Coordinates of C-alpha atoms in Angstrom, one line a residue:
X1 CA 64.9 131.3 79.5
X2 CA 64.3 130.9 83.2
X3 CA 66.3 134.1 83.9
X4 CA 64.4 135.9 81.2
X5 CA 61.1 134.8 82.8
X6 CA 62.2 136.2 86.1
X7 CA 63.2 139.5 84.6
X8 CA 59.9 139.7 82.9
X9 CA 58.1 139.1 86.1
X10 CA 60.2 141.7 88.1
X11 CA 59.9 144.4 85.4
X12 CA 56.5 143.6 83.8
X13 CA 53.1 144.9 84.6
X14 CA 51.3 144.0 87.9
X15 CA 48.6 141.4 87.7
X16 CA 45.1 142.7 88.4
X17 CA 44.0 139.6 90.3
X18 CA 42.9 135.9 90.0
X19 CA 45.5 133.3 89.2
X20 CA 48.0 135.8 87.8
X21 CA 48.1 137.6 91.2
X22 CA 48.5 134.3 93.0
X23 CA 51.3 133.4 90.6
X24 CA 52.9 136.8 91.2
X25 CA 52.9 136.3 94.9
X26 CA 54.1 132.7 94.9
X27 CA 57.0 133.6 92.6
X28 CA 58.5 135.4 95.7
X29 CA 56.6 133.8 98.6
X30 CA 57.5 130.2 97.7
X31 CA 61.2 130.6 97.6
X32 CA 61.1 133.1 100.6
X33 CA 59.1 130.7 102.7
X34 CA 61.3 127.8 101.6
X35 CA 64.3 129.8 102.5
X36 CA 62.9 130.5 105.9
X37 CA 61.9 126.9 106.4
X38 CA 65.3 125.8 105.4
X39 CA 66.8 128.1 108.1
X40 CA 64.3 126.8 110.7
X41 CA 65.1 123.2 109.8
X42 CA 68.8 123.8 110.2
X43 CA 68.1 125.4 113.6
X44 CA 65.9 122.4 114.5
X45 CA 68.7 120.0 113.5
X46 CA 71.3 122.1 115.4
X47 CA 69.2 121.9 118.6
X48 CA 68.5 118.3 118.0
X49 CA 72.2 117.6 117.9
X50 CA 72.8 119.5 121.1
X51 CA 70.1 117.6 122.9
X52 CA 70.7 114.1 121.4
X53 CA 74.5 114.1 121.2
X54 CA 75.3 116.2 124.1
X55 CA 72.6 116.8 126.7
X56 CA 69.2 118.5 127.4
X57 CA 71.2 121.1 129.4
X58 CA 73.3 121.8 126.3
X59 CA 70.0 122.4 124.4
X60 CA 69.0 124.8 127.1
X61 CA 72.4 126.6 127.0
X62 CA 72.4 126.9 123.1
X63 CA 68.9 128.3 123.3
X64 CA 69.6 130.8 126.1
X65 CA 72.9 131.8 124.6
X66 CA 71.6 132.1 121.1
X67 CA 68.6 134.3 122.0
X68 CA 70.7 136.6 124.1
X69 CA 73.2 137.0 121.3
X70 CA 70.3 137.9 119.0
X71 CA 69.2 140.8 121.3
X72 CA 71.7 143.5 120.1
X73 CA 71.8 142.0 116.6
X74 CA 68.1 142.1 116.1
X75 CA 68.1 146.0 116.3
X76 CA 70.2 146.1 113.2
X77 CA 68.3 143.1 111.7
X78 CA 65.0 144.8 112.0
X79 CA 66.2 148.1 110.6
X80 CA 67.7 146.4 107.6
X81 CA 64.3 145.0 106.6
X82 CA 63.5 148.3 104.9
X83 CA 66.2 147.6 102.4
X84 CA 63.5 145.4 100.8
X85 CA 61.0 148.4 100.9
X86 CA 63.4 150.9 99.1
X87 CA 64.5 148.3 96.5
X88 CA 61.0 147.1 95.7
X89 CA 59.5 150.6 95.6
X90 CA 62.2 151.8 93.3
X91 CA 61.7 148.7 91.1
X92 CA 57.9 149.5 90.9
X93 CA 58.8 153.1 90.1
X94 CA 61.1 152.0 87.2
X95 CA 64.3 153.1 89.0
X96 CA 65.8 149.7 89.8
X97 CA 69.3 151.1 89.5
X98 CA 69.0 152.8 92.8
X99 CA 68.6 149.6 94.7
X100 CA 72.2 148.6 95.1
X101 CA 73.1 151.6 97.1
X102 CA 70.7 150.4 99.9
X103 CA 72.3 146.9 100.0
X104 CA 75.7 148.5 100.4
X105 CA 74.5 150.9 103.1
X106 CA 73.1 147.9 104.9
X107 CA 76.5 146.1 104.8
X108 CA 78.3 149.2 106.1
X109 CA 75.7 149.6 108.9
X110 CA 76.2 145.9 109.8
X111 CA 80.0 146.3 110.0
X112 CA 79.8 149.5 112.2
X113 CA 77.3 147.8 114.6
X114 CA 79.4 144.7 114.9
X115 CA 82.6 146.6 115.8
X116 CA 81.0 149.1 118.1
X117 CA 78.2 147.2 119.8
X118 CA 78.2 143.4 119.2
X119 CA 81.8 142.7 120.1
X120 CA 81.8 144.7 123.3
X121 CA 78.5 142.9 124.2
X122 CA 80.2 139.6 123.7
X123 CA 82.8 140.5 126.2
X124 CA 80.1 141.4 128.8
X125 CA 77.9 138.5 127.9
X126 CA 77.8 136.4 131.1
X127 CA 77.3 139.5 133.4
X128 CA 74.5 140.8 131.2
X129 CA 72.6 137.5 131.8
X130 CA 73.4 137.6 135.5
X131 CA 72.1 141.2 135.7
X132 CA 68.8 140.3 134.0
X133 CA 68.1 137.5 136.4
X134 CA 69.1 139.5 139.4
X135 CA 67.0 142.5 138.5
X136 CA 63.9 140.3 138.1
X137 CA 64.6 138.3 141.3
X138 CA 64.9 135.1 139.3
X139 CA 67.0 132.1 140.3
X140 CA 69.9 131.4 138.1
X141 CA 70.9 128.3 136.1
X142 CA 73.5 125.8 137.1
X143 CA 77.2 127.0 136.7
X144 CA 77.7 124.5 134.0
X145 CA 74.7 125.8 131.9
X146 CA 75.9 129.4 132.7
X147 CA 79.4 128.7 131.3
X148 CA 78.0 126.9 128.2
X149 CA 75.4 129.6 127.3
X150 CA 78.1 132.4 127.6
X151 CA 80.5 130.5 125.4
X152 CA 77.8 129.8 122.8
X153 CA 76.6 133.4 122.7
X154 CA 80.1 134.8 122.3
X155 CA 80.8 132.5 119.3
X156 CA 77.6 133.5 117.7
X157 CA 78.2 137.2 118.2
X158 CA 81.7 136.8 116.6
X159 CA 80.0 135.7 113.4
X160 CA 77.0 138.1 113.5
X161 CA 78.6 140.5 110.9
X162 CA 78.2 137.7 108.4
X163 CA 74.5 137.2 109.4
X164 CA 73.8 140.9 109.0
X165 CA 75.6 141.2 105.7
X166 CA 73.7 138.2 104.4
X167 CA 70.4 139.8 105.5
X168 CA 71.1 143.1 103.8
X169 CA 71.9 141.3 100.5
X170 CA 68.9 139.0 101.0
X171 CA 66.5 141.9 101.3
X172 CA 68.0 143.4 98.2
X173 CA 67.2 140.3 96.1
X174 CA 63.7 140.0 97.7
X175 CA 63.1 143.7 96.7
X176 CA 64.2 142.9 93.2
X177 CA 61.8 139.9 93.1
X178 CA 64.7 137.4 92.9
X179 CA 64.1 135.3 95.9
X180 CA 65.6 132.1 94.4
X181 CA 69.1 133.6 95.0
X182 CA 68.4 133.8 98.8
X183 CA 66.9 130.3 98.8
X184 CA 70.1 128.9 97.2
X185 CA 72.3 130.7 99.6
X186 CA 70.3 129.6 102.6
X187 CA 70.3 125.9 101.6
X188 CA 74.0 126.0 100.8
X189 CA 74.8 127.7 104.1
X190 CA 72.6 125.3 106.0
X191 CA 74.2 122.2 104.3
X192 CA 77.7 123.4 105.3
X193 CA 76.4 124.2 108.8
X194 CA 75.2 120.6 109.2
X195 CA 78.3 118.9 108.0
X196 CA 80.7 121.1 110.0
X197 CA 78.6 121.0 113.2
X198 CA 78.1 117.2 113.2
X199 CA 81.8 116.6 112.5
X200 CA 82.8 119.0 115.3
X201 CA 80.3 117.7 117.8
X202 CA 81.2 114.0 117.2
X203 CA 84.9 114.9 117.4
X204 CA 84.4 116.6 120.8
X205 CA 82.1 114.0 122.2
X206 CA 84.7 111.3 121.3
X207 CA 87.3 113.0 123.4
X208 CA 87.6 110.4 126.2
X209 CA 90.5 112.4 127.8
X210 CA 88.0 115.0 128.9
X211 CA 85.6 115.0 131.8
X212 CA 81.9 115.0 130.8
X213 CA 81.3 118.7 131.5
X214 CA 84.3 120.0 129.5
X215 CA 83.5 117.5 126.8
X216 CA 80.0 118.9 126.5
X217 CA 81.2 122.4 126.5
X218 CA 83.7 121.7 123.7
X219 CA 80.9 119.9 121.7
X220 CA 78.6 122.9 122.0
X221 CA 81.4 125.2 120.9
X222 CA 81.7 123.0 117.8
X223 CA 78.1 123.4 117.1
X224 CA 78.3 127.2 117.3
X225 CA 81.4 127.2 115.1
X226 CA 79.6 125.2 112.5
X227 CA 76.8 127.7 112.4
X228 CA 79.3 130.5 111.9
X229 CA 81.0 128.6 109.0
X230 CA 77.6 128.0 107.4
X231 CA 76.7 131.7 107.7
X232 CA 79.9 132.6 105.9
X233 CA 78.7 130.5 103.0
X234 CA 75.1 132.0 103.2
X235 CA 76.7 135.5 103.0
X236 CA 79.2 134.7 100.2
X237 CA 76.7 133.3 97.7
X238 CA 74.5 136.4 97.2
X239 CA 77.5 138.6 97.4
X240 CA 79.1 136.8 94.5
X241 CA 75.8 137.1 92.5
X242 CA 75.5 140.8 93.5
X243 CA 79.0 141.7 92.3
X244 CA 78.8 139.6 89.1
X245 CA 79.3 141.2 85.8
X246 CA 75.7 140.5 84.7
X247 CA 74.2 142.3 87.7
X248 CA 76.8 145.0 87.6
X249 CA 76.1 145.7 83.8
X250 CA 72.4 145.9 84.5
X251 CA 72.2 147.7 87.9
X252 CA 75.7 149.1 88.5
X253 CA 76.0 147.0 91.7
X254 CA 79.7 147.7 92.1
X255 CA 79.4 151.5 91.9
X256 CA 77.9 152.3 95.2
X257 CA 80.3 150.4 97.5
X258 CA 81.6 153.5 99.2
X259 CA 79.9 154.5 102.5
X260 CA 77.1 156.9 101.9
X261 CA 75.9 158.7 105.0
X262 CA 72.7 159.9 103.1
X263 CA 71.8 156.4 102.1
X264 CA 72.4 155.0 105.6
X265 CA 70.3 157.8 107.0
X266 CA 67.5 156.7 104.6
X267 CA 67.6 153.3 106.1
X268 CA 67.6 154.5 109.6
X269 CA 64.9 157.1 108.9
X270 CA 62.2 154.5 108.3
X271 CA 64.1 151.5 109.6
X272 CA 64.8 152.5 113.2
X273 CA 61.3 151.7 114.5
X274 CA 61.6 148.2 112.9
X275 CA 65.0 147.8 114.6
X276 CA 63.7 149.0 118.0
X277 CA 60.6 146.9 117.6
X278 CA 62.5 143.7 116.7
X279 CA 65.2 144.4 119.3
X280 CA 62.6 145.1 122.0
X281 CA 60.7 141.9 121.1
X282 CA 63.9 139.9 121.3
X283 CA 64.7 141.4 124.7
X284 CA 61.3 140.3 126.0
X285 CA 61.6 136.8 124.6
X286 CA 65.0 136.6 126.0
X287 CA 63.7 137.5 129.4
X288 CA 60.8 135.0 128.8
X289 CA 62.9 132.0 127.8
X290 CA 66.2 132.6 129.7
X291 CA 64.5 134.2 132.8
X292 CA 60.9 133.2 133.4
X293 CA 60.7 129.7 131.9
X294 CA 64.2 128.7 133.2
X295 CA 63.4 130.0 136.6
X296 CA 61.2 127.0 137.3
X297 CA 64.3 124.7 137.0
X298 CA 65.8 126.7 139.9
X299 CA 69.4 125.8 139.0
X300 CA 68.8 122.0 139.1
X301 CA 71.4 119.8 137.6
X302 CA 68.7 118.1 135.5
X303 CA 66.6 120.8 133.9
X304 CA 63.2 120.2 132.5
X305 CA 61.3 123.4 132.0
X306 CA 64.1 125.1 130.0
X307 CA 64.6 122.1 127.6
X308 CA 60.9 121.7 127.2
X309 CA 60.6 125.4 126.4
X310 CA 63.3 125.3 123.8
X311 CA 61.9 122.1 122.2
X312 CA 58.6 123.9 121.9
X313 CA 60.4 126.9 120.4
X314 CA 62.0 124.7 117.7
X315 CA 58.6 123.6 116.5
X316 CA 57.3 127.1 116.7
X317 CA 60.2 128.1 114.3
X318 CA 59.0 125.5 111.8
X319 CA 55.6 127.2 112.0
X320 CA 56.3 130.9 111.9
X321 CA 59.5 131.0 109.8
X322 CA 57.8 130.1 106.6
X323 CA 55.2 132.7 107.5
X324 CA 58.0 135.2 107.8
X325 CA 59.0 134.3 104.3
X326 CA 55.5 135.1 103.1
X327 CA 55.6 138.3 105.0
X328 CA 58.9 139.3 103.3
X329 CA 57.2 138.5 99.9
X330 CA 54.2 140.6 101.0
X331 CA 56.6 143.5 101.8
X332 CA 58.2 143.3 98.3
X333 CA 54.9 142.9 96.4
X334 CA 53.1 145.7 98.4
X335 CA 56.1 147.9 98.0
X336 CA 56.2 147.4 94.2
X337 CA 52.4 148.1 94.0
X338 CA 52.8 151.3 96.0
X339 CA 55.8 152.3 93.9
X340 CA 53.6 151.9 90.8
X341 CA 50.8 153.9 92.4
X342 CA 48.4 151.0 92.9
X343 CA 47.3 151.1 96.5
X344 CA 44.2 148.9 95.6
X345 CA 46.5 146.1 94.4
X346 CA 48.7 146.5 97.6
X347 CA 45.5 145.8 99.7
X348 CA 44.5 142.8 97.7
X349 CA 48.0 141.3 97.8
X350 CA 48.0 141.7 101.5
X351 CA 44.8 139.6 101.9
X352 CA 46.2 137.1 99.5
X353 CA 49.4 136.8 101.5
X354 CA 47.3 136.4 104.7
X355 CA 45.3 133.5 103.2
X356 CA 48.5 131.7 102.4
X357 CA 49.9 132.2 105.8
X358 CA 46.7 131.2 107.7
X359 CA 46.4 128.0 105.7
X360 CA 49.9 127.0 106.7
X361 CA 49.8 128.0 110.3
X362 CA 46.4 126.5 110.9
X363 CA 47.8 123.2 109.7
X364 CA 50.7 123.6 112.2
X365 CA 48.3 124.3 115.0
X366 CA 46.4 121.1 114.3
X367 CA 49.7 119.2 114.2
X368 CA 50.7 120.6 117.7
X369 CA 47.5 119.4 119.2
X370 CA 47.4 116.0 117.6
X371 CA 51.1 115.0 117.7
X372 CA 52.2 117.1 120.8
X373 CA 52.7 114.1 123.1
X374 CA 55.4 112.6 120.8
X375 CA 57.1 115.7 119.6
X376 CA 59.6 115.9 122.5
X377 CA 60.8 112.3 122.1
X378 CA 63.4 112.9 119.3
X379 CA 65.2 115.4 121.5
X380 CA 65.8 113.0 124.4
X381 CA 69.2 111.4 124.6
X382 CA 69.7 107.8 125.3
X383 CA 71.3 108.5 128.7
X384 CA 68.4 110.7 130.0
X385 CA 66.8 109.5 133.2
X386 CA 63.2 108.2 133.0
X387 CA 62.0 110.9 135.4
X388 CA 63.6 113.7 133.5
X389 CA 62.5 112.4 130.1
X390 CA 58.9 111.9 131.2
X391 CA 58.7 115.4 132.7
X392 CA 60.1 117.1 129.6
X393 CA 57.7 115.2 127.4
X394 CA 54.7 116.3 129.5
X395 CA 55.7 119.9 129.7
X396 CA 56.4 120.1 125.9
X397 CA 53.0 118.6 125.2
X398 CA 51.0 121.3 127.0
X399 CA 53.4 124.1 125.9
X400 CA 52.5 123.1 122.3
X401 CA 48.8 123.1 123.1
X402 CA 49.2 126.7 124.3
X403 CA 51.3 127.5 121.2
X404 CA 48.4 126.1 119.0
X405 CA 46.0 128.7 120.4
X406 CA 47.9 131.6 118.9
X407 CA 49.1 130.2 115.6
X408 CA 46.4 131.9 113.4
X409 CA 46.9 135.1 115.3
X410 CA 50.7 135.0 115.0
X411 CA 50.2 134.4 111.2
X412 CA 48.0 137.5 110.9
X413 CA 50.5 139.7 112.9
X414 CA 53.5 138.5 110.8
X415 CA 51.7 139.1 107.5
X416 CA 50.0 142.4 108.2
X417 CA 53.2 143.8 109.7
X418 CA 55.0 142.8 106.4
X419 CA 52.4 144.7 104.4
X420 CA 52.6 147.8 106.6
X421 CA 56.4 147.7 106.3
X422 CA 56.1 147.6 102.5
X423 CA 54.0 150.8 102.7
X424 CA 56.5 152.4 105.0
X425 CA 54.1 152.4 107.9
X426 CA 56.5 151.3 110.7
X427 CA 56.2 153.8 113.6
X428 CA 52.8 152.9 114.9
X429 CA 53.4 149.1 114.8
X430 CA 56.7 149.6 116.5
X431 CA 55.3 151.6 119.4
X432 CA 52.4 149.2 119.9
X433 CA 54.7 146.2 119.8
X434 CA 56.9 147.8 122.5
X435 CA 54.0 148.5 125.0
X436 CA 52.3 145.2 124.3
X437 CA 55.4 143.0 124.7
X438 CA 56.6 144.6 127.9
X439 CA 53.1 144.6 129.3
X440 CA 52.1 141.1 128.5
X441 CA 55.3 139.0 127.8
X442 CA 57.4 140.6 130.6
X443 CA 54.7 142.0 133.0
X444 CA 52.4 139.0 132.5
X445 CA 55.3 136.5 132.8
X446 CA 56.6 138.2 136.0
X447 CA 53.2 138.0 137.6
X448 CA 52.8 134.3 136.7
X449 CA 56.2 133.5 138.2
X450 CA 55.7 135.5 141.4
X451 CA 52.0 135.2 142.0
X452 CA 50.9 132.0 140.2
X453 CA 53.8 129.6 140.7
X454 CA 51.4 126.7 140.7
X455 CA 51.0 127.1 137.0
X456 CA 54.8 126.5 136.6
X457 CA 56.1 127.5 133.2
X458 CA 52.7 127.3 131.6
X459 CA 51.9 130.6 133.3
X460 CA 54.5 132.7 131.2
X461 CA 53.4 130.8 128.1
X462 CA 49.8 131.9 128.7
X463 CA 51.0 135.5 129.0
X464 CA 52.9 135.1 125.7
X465 CA 49.9 133.7 124.1
X466 CA 47.8 136.7 125.2
X467 CA 50.5 139.1 123.8
X468 CA 50.5 137.6 120.2
X469 CA 46.6 137.5 120.1
X470 CA 46.3 141.1 121.2
X471 CA 49.1 142.4 118.9
X472 CA 47.6 140.7 115.9
X473 CA 44.2 142.3 116.4
X474 CA 45.8 145.7 116.8
X475 CA 47.8 145.4 113.6
X476 CA 44.8 144.3 111.7
X477 CA 42.9 147.4 113.0
X478 CA 45.8 149.6 111.9
X479 CA 45.8 148.1 108.3
X480 CA 42.0 148.4 108.0
X481 CA 42.3 152.0 109.1
X482 CA 44.1 152.8 105.9
X483 CA 46.7 155.3 107.2
X484 CA 49.3 153.4 105.2
X485 CA 47.8 154.7 102.0
X486 CA 48.9 158.2 102.5
X487 CA 52.5 157.5 103.3
X488 CA 55.4 158.5 100.9
X489 CA 58.7 156.7 101.1
X490 CA 60.2 157.6 97.7
X491 CA 61.2 161.0 96.6
X492 CA 59.2 162.2 93.5
X493 CA 61.5 162.5 90.3
X494 CA 62.5 166.0 89.6
X495 CA 64.7 167.7 87.0
X496 CA 68.3 167.1 87.5
X497 CA 67.8 163.8 89.4
X498 CA 70.0 160.9 88.7
X499 CA 72.5 158.3 90.1
X500 CA 76.0 159.4 90.8
X501 CA 78.6 156.9 91.8
X502 CA 75.7 154.4 92.3
X503 CA 74.0 156.6 94.9
X504 CA 70.6 158.2 94.4
X505 CA 71.1 162.0 94.2
X506 CA 68.7 164.9 93.8
X507 CA 69.1 168.3 92.3
X508 CA 68.4 169.8 95.7
X509 CA 67.8 168.8 99.3
X510 CA 64.5 167.1 99.4
X511 CA 63.7 168.7 102.7
X512 CA 61.3 167.5 105.4
X513 CA 58.5 166.9 103.0
X514 CA 60.2 164.0 101.0
X515 CA 62.1 161.1 102.3
X516 CA 62.6 162.9 105.6
X517 CA 58.9 162.6 106.2
X518 CA 58.1 160.3 109.1
X519 CA 56.2 157.3 107.7
X520 CA 53.2 156.3 109.8
X521 CA 52.3 159.8 110.8
X522 CA 49.2 161.5 109.2
X523 CA 50.9 164.7 108.2
X524 CA 50.7 167.1 105.2
X525 CA 53.0 166.9 102.2
X526 CA 55.2 169.6 103.4
X527 CA 55.4 169.2 107.2
X528 CA 57.6 170.7 109.8
X529 CA 60.6 168.4 110.6
X530 CA 59.5 165.3 112.4
X531 CA 61.0 162.0 113.3
X532 CA 60.7 159.1 111.3
X533 CA 60.1 154.8 111.1
X534 CA 58.4 148.2 111.8
X535 CA 58.2 143.4 113.0
X536 CA 59.8 140.4 113.2
X537 CA 62.2 139.9 110.3

């Protein structure tokens, strides 16, 4: 009966408003937000293990290594977000059988990117970090932290193909309005991650035959390996459901497994700006955390600014990751509304999603201000010196106050970008994000480090706050401008159209006026060839 209810929701008529609209949104948003929160909690526990059981320097190394590993991965991750757009709009248009082709295309894109980009990046990992710090004239970290962050990043990059595959499948199920499958896989993967990571970290820290630094390095490698094993489970669960006889009978999910250059081009056609935007943003945050914030430790054996920054980041994840879940739901619901030709409902669902996000992130902002002084304490190991511990607590407290100032704006940016993505409006947000992130996160952070050193690491955090506030207002202005209402993502049905081998096919080349159209550009229905085009997840 529960399954039948989900099918009725996914394929039934759209709610006009009121409680039915809220229920329709929550059916996707609640599991999606819970899934993102589950992921954030697992990251939180991972970092807590690194700090409590190993050292604050291990926390810093895991953060630095993890975010650098995300830089090349995030380009593909951002592009794959439009799998949700294609699947949800096809669902709304009554052509759900076209969705699996996009999930498979995302998996193939992930494997190609992993082999050609991510593995070579893993080999060059430590030198990439050195080059970034040298180019910006920033002091490096201690040799021990440098070794640990490179090792952690390389292990994470080795398992990234699983992460990307899980994301492609996850966006398929979000687009099909079946978020419970993603939630189940995330919880299952996180549970395995926790068990394996704790076991490996405790085993490594019990190696009395090793000196403290090699023991810490081995323990951090165990934490990274546990994450990869958990990701394997997170990818396997939706894959099993996707290939199940029930799904295959209803949507022919096994038919489109072969690589399709046309379907992959569809993803890149409107997904590349999202990939560039997400990748660019991750580069800027990598420079921010691994460069500017860490610079104030100046290679000290007992770091304080880096650990405090990463503690703050863990609490920020607990705040914005559920908002990302609501954004994913907004993308799916807006996409379905537009696929059904109901732009009015797409707008109302956006405001509904925004209200949900602002309620949650507003509560988080209050928590940061009220409980900030005590939030760093769980991350401090028993052996930390009184001076180092007190300094980390003080830095974390005021970093959280700065973070509280942009919580509502961050929620607005995340939700509005999800709505624009659901409509296919991804070029303009991508370009604006690139300019704003380099101008404020990197430019403002660099100015703070070099010309306002008395502010310490609070200076770069203030620049990051200015970036999020400015970006959110620009995205709101874009949405209110209504350009997204004129964008076409799906081809119109024509005679001879069908599905061949699981791939959408047309009687003739759609030409530049159909899917080849560049979303986000105000152009006529049959334009000359133009390029085509997203945020954070």
